[in-house]
Coordinates of C-alpha atoms in Angstrom, one line a residue:
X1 CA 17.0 -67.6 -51.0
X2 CA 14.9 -64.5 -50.7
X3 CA 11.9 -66.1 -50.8
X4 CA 12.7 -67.3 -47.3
X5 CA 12.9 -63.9 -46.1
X6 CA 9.6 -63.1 -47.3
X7 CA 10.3 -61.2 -50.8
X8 CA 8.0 -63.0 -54.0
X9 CA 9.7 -64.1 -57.1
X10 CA 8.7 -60.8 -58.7
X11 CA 9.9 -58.1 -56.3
X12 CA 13.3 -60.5 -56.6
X13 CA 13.5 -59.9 -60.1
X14 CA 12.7 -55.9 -60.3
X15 CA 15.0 -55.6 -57.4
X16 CA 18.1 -57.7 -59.2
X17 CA 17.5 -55.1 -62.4
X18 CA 17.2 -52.2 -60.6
X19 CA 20.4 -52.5 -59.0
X20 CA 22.2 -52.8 -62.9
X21 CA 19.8 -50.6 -64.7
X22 CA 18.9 -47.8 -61.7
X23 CA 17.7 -45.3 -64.2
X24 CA 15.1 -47.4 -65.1
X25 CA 11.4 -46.7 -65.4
X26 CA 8.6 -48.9 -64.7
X27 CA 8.4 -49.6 -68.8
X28 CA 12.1 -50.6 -68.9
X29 CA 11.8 -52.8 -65.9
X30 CA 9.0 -54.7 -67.7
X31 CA 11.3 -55.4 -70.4
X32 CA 14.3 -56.4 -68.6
X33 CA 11.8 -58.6 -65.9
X34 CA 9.6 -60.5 -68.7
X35 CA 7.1 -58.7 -66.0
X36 CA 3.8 -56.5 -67.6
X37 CA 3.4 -52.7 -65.9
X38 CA 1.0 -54.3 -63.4
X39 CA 3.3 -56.5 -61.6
X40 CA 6.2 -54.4 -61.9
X41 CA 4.3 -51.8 -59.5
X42 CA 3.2 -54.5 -57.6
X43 CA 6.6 -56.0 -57.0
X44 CA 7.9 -52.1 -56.5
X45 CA 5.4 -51.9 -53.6
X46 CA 6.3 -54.6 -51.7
X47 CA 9.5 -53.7 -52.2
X48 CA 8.8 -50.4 -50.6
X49 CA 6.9 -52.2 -47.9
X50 CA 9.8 -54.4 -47.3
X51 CA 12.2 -51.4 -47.1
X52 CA 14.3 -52.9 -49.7
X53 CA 14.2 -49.3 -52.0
X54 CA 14.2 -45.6 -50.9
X55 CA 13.6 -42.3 -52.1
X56 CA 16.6 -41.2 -54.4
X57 CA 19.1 -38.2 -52.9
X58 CA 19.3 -37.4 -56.4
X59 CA 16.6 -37.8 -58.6
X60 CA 13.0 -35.9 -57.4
X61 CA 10.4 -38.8 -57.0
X62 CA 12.9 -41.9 -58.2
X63 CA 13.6 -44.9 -56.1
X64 CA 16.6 -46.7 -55.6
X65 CA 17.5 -50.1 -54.0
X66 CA 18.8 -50.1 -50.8
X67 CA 21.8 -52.2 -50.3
X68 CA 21.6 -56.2 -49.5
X69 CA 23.6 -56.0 -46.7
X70 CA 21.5 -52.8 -45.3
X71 CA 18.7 -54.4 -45.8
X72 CA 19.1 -58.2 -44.8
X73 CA 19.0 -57.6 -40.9
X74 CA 15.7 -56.1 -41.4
X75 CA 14.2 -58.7 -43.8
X76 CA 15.3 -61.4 -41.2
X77 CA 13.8 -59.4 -38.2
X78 CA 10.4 -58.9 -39.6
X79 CA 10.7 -62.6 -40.4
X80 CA 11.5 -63.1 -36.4
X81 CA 8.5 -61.0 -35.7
X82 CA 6.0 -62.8 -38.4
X83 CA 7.0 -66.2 -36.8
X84 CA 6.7 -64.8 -33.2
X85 CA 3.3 -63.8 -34.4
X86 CA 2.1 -67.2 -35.5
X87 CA 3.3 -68.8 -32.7
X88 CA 1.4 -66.6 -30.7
X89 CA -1.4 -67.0 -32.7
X90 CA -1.2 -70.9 -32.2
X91 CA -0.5 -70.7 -28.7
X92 CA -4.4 -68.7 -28.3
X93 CA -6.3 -70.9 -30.3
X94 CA -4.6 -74.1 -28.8
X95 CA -5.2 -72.5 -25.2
X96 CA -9.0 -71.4 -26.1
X97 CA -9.7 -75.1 -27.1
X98 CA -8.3 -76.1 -23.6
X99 CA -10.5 -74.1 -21.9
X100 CA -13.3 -75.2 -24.2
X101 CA -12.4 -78.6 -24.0
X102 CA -12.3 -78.3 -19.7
X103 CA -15.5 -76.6 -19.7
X104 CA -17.3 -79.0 -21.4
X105 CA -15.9 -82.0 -19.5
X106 CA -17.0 -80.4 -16.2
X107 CA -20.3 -79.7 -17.7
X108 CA -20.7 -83.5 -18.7
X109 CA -19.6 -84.4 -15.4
X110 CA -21.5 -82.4 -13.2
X111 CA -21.6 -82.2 -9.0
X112 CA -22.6 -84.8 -7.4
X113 CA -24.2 -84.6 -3.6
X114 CA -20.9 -83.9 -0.8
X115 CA -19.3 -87.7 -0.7
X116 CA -21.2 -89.9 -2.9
X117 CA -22.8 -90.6 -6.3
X118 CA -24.5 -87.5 -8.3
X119 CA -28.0 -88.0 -8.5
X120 CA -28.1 -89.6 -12.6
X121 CA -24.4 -89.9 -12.2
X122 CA -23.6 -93.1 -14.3
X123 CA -22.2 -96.4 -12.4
X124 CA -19.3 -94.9 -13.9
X125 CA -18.6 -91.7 -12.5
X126 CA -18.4 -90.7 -8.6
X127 CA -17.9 -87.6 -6.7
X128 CA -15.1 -87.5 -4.3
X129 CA -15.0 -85.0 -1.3
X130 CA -11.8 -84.3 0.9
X131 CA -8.3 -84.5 0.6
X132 CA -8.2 -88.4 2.1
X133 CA -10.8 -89.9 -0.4
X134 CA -9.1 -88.0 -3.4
X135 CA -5.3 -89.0 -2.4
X136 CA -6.6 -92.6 -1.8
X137 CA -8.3 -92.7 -5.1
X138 CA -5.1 -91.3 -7.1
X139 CA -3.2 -93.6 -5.4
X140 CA -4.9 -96.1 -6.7
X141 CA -5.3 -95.3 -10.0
X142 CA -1.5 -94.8 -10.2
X143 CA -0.5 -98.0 -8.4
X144 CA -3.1 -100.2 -10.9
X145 CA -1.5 -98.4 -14.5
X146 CA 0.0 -100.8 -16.8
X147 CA 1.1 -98.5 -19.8
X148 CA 0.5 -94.7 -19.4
X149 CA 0.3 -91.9 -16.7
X150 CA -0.9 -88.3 -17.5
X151 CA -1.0 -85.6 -15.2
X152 CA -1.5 -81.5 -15.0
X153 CA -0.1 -80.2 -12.2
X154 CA -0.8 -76.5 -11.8
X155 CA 0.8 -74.1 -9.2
X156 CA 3.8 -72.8 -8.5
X157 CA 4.5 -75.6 -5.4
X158 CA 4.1 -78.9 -4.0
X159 CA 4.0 -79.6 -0.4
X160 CA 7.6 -81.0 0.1
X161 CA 6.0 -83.8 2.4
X162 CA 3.9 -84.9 -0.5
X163 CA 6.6 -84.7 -2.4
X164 CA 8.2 -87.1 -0.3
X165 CA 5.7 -89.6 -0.2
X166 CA 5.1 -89.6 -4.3
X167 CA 8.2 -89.8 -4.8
X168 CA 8.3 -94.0 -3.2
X169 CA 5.2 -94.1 -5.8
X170 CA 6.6 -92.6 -8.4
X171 CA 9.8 -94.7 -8.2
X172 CA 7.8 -98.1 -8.1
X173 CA 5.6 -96.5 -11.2
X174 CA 8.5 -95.7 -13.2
X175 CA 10.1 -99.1 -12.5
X176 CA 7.4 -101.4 -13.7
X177 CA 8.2 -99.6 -17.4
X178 CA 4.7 -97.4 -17.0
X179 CA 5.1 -93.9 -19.2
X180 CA 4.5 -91.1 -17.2
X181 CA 4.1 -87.8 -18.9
X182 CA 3.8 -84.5 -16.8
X183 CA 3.6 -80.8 -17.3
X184 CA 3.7 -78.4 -14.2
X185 CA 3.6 -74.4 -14.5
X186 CA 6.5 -72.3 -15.5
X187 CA 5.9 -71.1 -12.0
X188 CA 7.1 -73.9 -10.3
X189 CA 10.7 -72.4 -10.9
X190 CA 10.2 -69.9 -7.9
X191 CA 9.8 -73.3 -5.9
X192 CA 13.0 -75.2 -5.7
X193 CA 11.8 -78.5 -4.1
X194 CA 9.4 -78.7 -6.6
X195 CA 11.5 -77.8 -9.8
X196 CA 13.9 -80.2 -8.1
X197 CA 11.6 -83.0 -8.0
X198 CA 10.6 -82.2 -11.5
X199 CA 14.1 -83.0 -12.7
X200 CA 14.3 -85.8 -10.6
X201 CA 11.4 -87.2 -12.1
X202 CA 12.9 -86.4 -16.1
X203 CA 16.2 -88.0 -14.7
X204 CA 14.4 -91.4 -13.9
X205 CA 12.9 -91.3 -17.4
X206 CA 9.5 -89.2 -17.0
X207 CA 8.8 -86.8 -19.8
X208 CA 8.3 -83.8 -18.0
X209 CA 7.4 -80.0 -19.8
X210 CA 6.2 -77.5 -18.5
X211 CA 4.1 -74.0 -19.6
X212 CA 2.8 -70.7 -18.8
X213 CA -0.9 -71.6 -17.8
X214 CA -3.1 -74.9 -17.5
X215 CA -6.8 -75.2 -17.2
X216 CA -7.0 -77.2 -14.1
X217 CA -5.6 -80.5 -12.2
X218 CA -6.3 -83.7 -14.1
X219 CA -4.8 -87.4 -13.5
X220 CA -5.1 -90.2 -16.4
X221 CA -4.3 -93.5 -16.3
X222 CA -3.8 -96.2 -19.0
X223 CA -6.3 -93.5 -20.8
X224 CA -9.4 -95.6 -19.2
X225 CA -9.7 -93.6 -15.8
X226 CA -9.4 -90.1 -14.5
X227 CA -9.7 -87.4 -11.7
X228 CA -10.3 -84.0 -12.3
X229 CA -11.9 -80.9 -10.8
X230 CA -15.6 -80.3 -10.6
X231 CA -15.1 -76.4 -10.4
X232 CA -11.1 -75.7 -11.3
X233 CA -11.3 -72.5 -9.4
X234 CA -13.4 -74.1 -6.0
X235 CA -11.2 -77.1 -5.1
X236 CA -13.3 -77.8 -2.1
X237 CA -16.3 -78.6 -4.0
X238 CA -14.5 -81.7 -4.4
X239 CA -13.2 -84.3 -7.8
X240 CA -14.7 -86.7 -10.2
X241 CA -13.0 -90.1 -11.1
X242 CA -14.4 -91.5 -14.2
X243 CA -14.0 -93.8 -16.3
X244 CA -16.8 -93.3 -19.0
X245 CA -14.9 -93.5 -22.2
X246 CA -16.4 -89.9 -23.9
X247 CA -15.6 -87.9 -20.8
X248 CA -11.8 -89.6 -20.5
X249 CA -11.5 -89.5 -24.2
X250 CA -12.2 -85.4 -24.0
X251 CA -9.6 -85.4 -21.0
X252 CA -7.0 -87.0 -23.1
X253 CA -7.3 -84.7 -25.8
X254 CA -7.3 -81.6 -23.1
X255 CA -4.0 -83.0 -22.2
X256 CA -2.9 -83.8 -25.2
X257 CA -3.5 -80.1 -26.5
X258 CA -1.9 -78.7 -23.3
X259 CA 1.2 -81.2 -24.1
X260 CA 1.9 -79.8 -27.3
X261 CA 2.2 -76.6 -26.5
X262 CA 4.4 -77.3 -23.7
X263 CA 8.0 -77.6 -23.6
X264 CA 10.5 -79.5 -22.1
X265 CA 12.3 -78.5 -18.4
X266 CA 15.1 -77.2 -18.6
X267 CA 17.8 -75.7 -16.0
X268 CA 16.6 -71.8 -17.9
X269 CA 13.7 -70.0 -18.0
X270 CA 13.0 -70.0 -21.8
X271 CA 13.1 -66.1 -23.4
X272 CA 11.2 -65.8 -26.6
X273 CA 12.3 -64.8 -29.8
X274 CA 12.2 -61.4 -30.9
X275 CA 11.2 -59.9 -27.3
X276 CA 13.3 -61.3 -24.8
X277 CA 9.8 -61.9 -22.5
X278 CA 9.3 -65.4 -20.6
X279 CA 6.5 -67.7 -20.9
X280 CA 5.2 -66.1 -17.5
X281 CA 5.9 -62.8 -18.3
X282 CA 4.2 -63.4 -21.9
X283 CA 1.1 -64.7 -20.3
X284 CA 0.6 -62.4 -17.6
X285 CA 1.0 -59.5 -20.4
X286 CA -2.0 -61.1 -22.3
X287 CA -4.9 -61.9 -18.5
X288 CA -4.3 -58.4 -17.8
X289 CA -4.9 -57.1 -21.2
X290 CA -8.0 -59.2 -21.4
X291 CA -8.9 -57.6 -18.3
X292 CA -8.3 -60.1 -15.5
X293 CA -7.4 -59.1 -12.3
X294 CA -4.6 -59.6 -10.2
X295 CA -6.3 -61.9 -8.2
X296 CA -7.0 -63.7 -11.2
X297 CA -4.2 -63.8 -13.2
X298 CA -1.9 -65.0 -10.1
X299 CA -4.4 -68.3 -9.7
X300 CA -4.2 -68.4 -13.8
X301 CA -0.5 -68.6 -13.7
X302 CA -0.1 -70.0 -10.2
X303 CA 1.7 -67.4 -8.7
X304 CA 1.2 -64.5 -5.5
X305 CA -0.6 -61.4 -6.2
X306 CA 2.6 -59.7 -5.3
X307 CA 4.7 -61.8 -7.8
X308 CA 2.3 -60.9 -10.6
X309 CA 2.3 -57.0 -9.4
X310 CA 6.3 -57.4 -9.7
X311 CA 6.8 -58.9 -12.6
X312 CA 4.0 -55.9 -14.3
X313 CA 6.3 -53.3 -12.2
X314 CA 9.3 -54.9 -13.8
X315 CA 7.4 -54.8 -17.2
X316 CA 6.3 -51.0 -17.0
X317 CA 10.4 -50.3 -15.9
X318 CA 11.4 -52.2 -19.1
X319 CA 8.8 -50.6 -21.6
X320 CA 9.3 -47.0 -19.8
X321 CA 5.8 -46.5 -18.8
X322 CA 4.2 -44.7 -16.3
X323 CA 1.1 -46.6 -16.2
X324 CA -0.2 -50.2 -16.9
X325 CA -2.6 -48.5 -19.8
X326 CA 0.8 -46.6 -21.2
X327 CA 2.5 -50.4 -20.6
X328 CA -0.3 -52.0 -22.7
X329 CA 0.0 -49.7 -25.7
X330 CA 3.8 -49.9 -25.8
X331 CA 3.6 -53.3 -25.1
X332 CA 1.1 -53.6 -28.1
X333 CA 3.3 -51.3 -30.3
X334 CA 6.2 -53.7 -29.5
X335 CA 4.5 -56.7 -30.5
X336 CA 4.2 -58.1 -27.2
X337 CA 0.2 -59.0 -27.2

């Protein structure tokens, strides 16, 4: 069972005869393992590092074990923490191969000239300028799927009269038996309408996540055709629709990778294990300690400058610092980064 907790067969078996034979020397353990001198100090240091033995009240220099129940909380916490650790390790590589994948996509792509064709644009790709041409193009796209509908929807709100009006769509879509898989920002909770129409949506059978941060807007259909942002962060220099099967393959995958490391809505913000931070607050931590600015991190996360400066004040209260550089070390020393 140990060896779920992180402590090797070895270390079990010195522990287990140090408890009946406590006088023991590293010889004698040997014996009573079947272990040679070598891995008995090795399985006596990681028992040390696991804080599974300390320093004898009795006996100068002598170890002894420290109790199971003593030390079990503490074997399953560093466990918590290892686990948080991977996870967070996963959650940077799958978000730097989003932003890798949505840079290169936009570099295929390329601008075209203000309302038509790119010059060397295939037949297959057009530049779309203004609100009207986009919507008209979505709509279409949308209204001619068959099996599937992916979309990334970042920001923290949707205009509730466009909510309105995608809601007859999204009715009619979800009728005809067409999947439709979504993921908004976490953010999105500090808009009602739109974290209501987000459950409306999972009600009438949408799969709907949602996580911390997303690359940019993107609509697929039937994984054939797709709009996305020439520049993410200029959304007045217009979309793209394409339907060249490299650039919507990439797209796919971008969603796909955002996908899996989303999870599903639900009615709570989700804490995470081991620090008690949100998904927001988790993010936010790691833009600023990166060194993005406010500015930049509130567009990154899809929330006000003042939101992200009250969530860090909140932060700093939490981790007792006086600064955001004292907040970043203790947040570091906490094993929030």
């Amino acid at each position: 069972m140990l060896e779920m907790l992180g402590v090797g067969t070895a270390a079990q078996a010195v522990y287990g005869a140090m408890q009946e034979h406590p006088d023991a020397g590293v010889d004698e353990l040997a014996v009573l393992t079947g272990l040679d001198e070598e891995q008995v100090r090795a399985a006596l240091d990681e028992l040390v590092g696991l804080e599974l033995l300390r320093r004898s009240r009795e006996r100068s220099g002598a170890w002894v074990p420290v109790p199971m129940a003593v030390a079990l909380p503490g074997l399953v916490r560093r466990q918590e923490e290892e686990l948080a650790a991977r996870e967070r390790a996963v959650a940077a590589g799958r978000a730097a191969a989003t932003r890798l994948i949505a840079q290169q996509v936009v570099q295929q792509v390329g601008p075209g000239p203000a309302g038509g064709r790119g010059a060397g644009a295939t037949a297959t790709t057009e530049h779309l300028v203004g609100a009207d041409a986009v919507q008209d193009r979505l709509d279409q796209l949308v209204a001619g799927a068959t099996t599937e509908v992916l979309s990334l929807v970042p920001g923290n709100a949707v205009p509730e009269d466009a909510l309105r009006a995608a809601k007859a769509a999204d009715t009619v879509t979800l009728g005809r038996g067409v999947i439709c898989r979504i993921v908004y920002q976490d953010a999105i909770r500090n808009h009602p309408p739109t974290l209501a129409y987000g459950r409306w949506l999972a009600e009438q059978g949408a799969q709907v996540r949602i996580t911390a941060v997303l690359p940019q807007r993107l609509l697929i259909a039937d994984r054939r055709a797709a709009v996305v942002p020439i520049d993410p962060d200029k959304p007045w220099a217009g979309r793209v629709h394409t339907d060249d099967p490299g650039i919507v393959h990439q797209l796919v995958a971008l969603f796909e990778n955002v996908w899996a490391g989303a999870a599903p809505l639900e009615p709570a913000r989700p804490l995470e294990r081991g620090t008690g931070l949100t998904n927001v607050e988790r993010s936010l931590l790691q833009l600023l300690a990166a060194g993005a600015t406010d500015e930049v991190t509130a567009r990154q996360l899809g929330i006000s400058t003042r939101t992200v400066r009250r969530i860090m004040a909140d932060l700093m209260a939490r981790l007792d610092a006086d600064s955001r550089f004292e907040a970043g070390i203790k947040a570091a020393k906490n094993g929030w980064l």
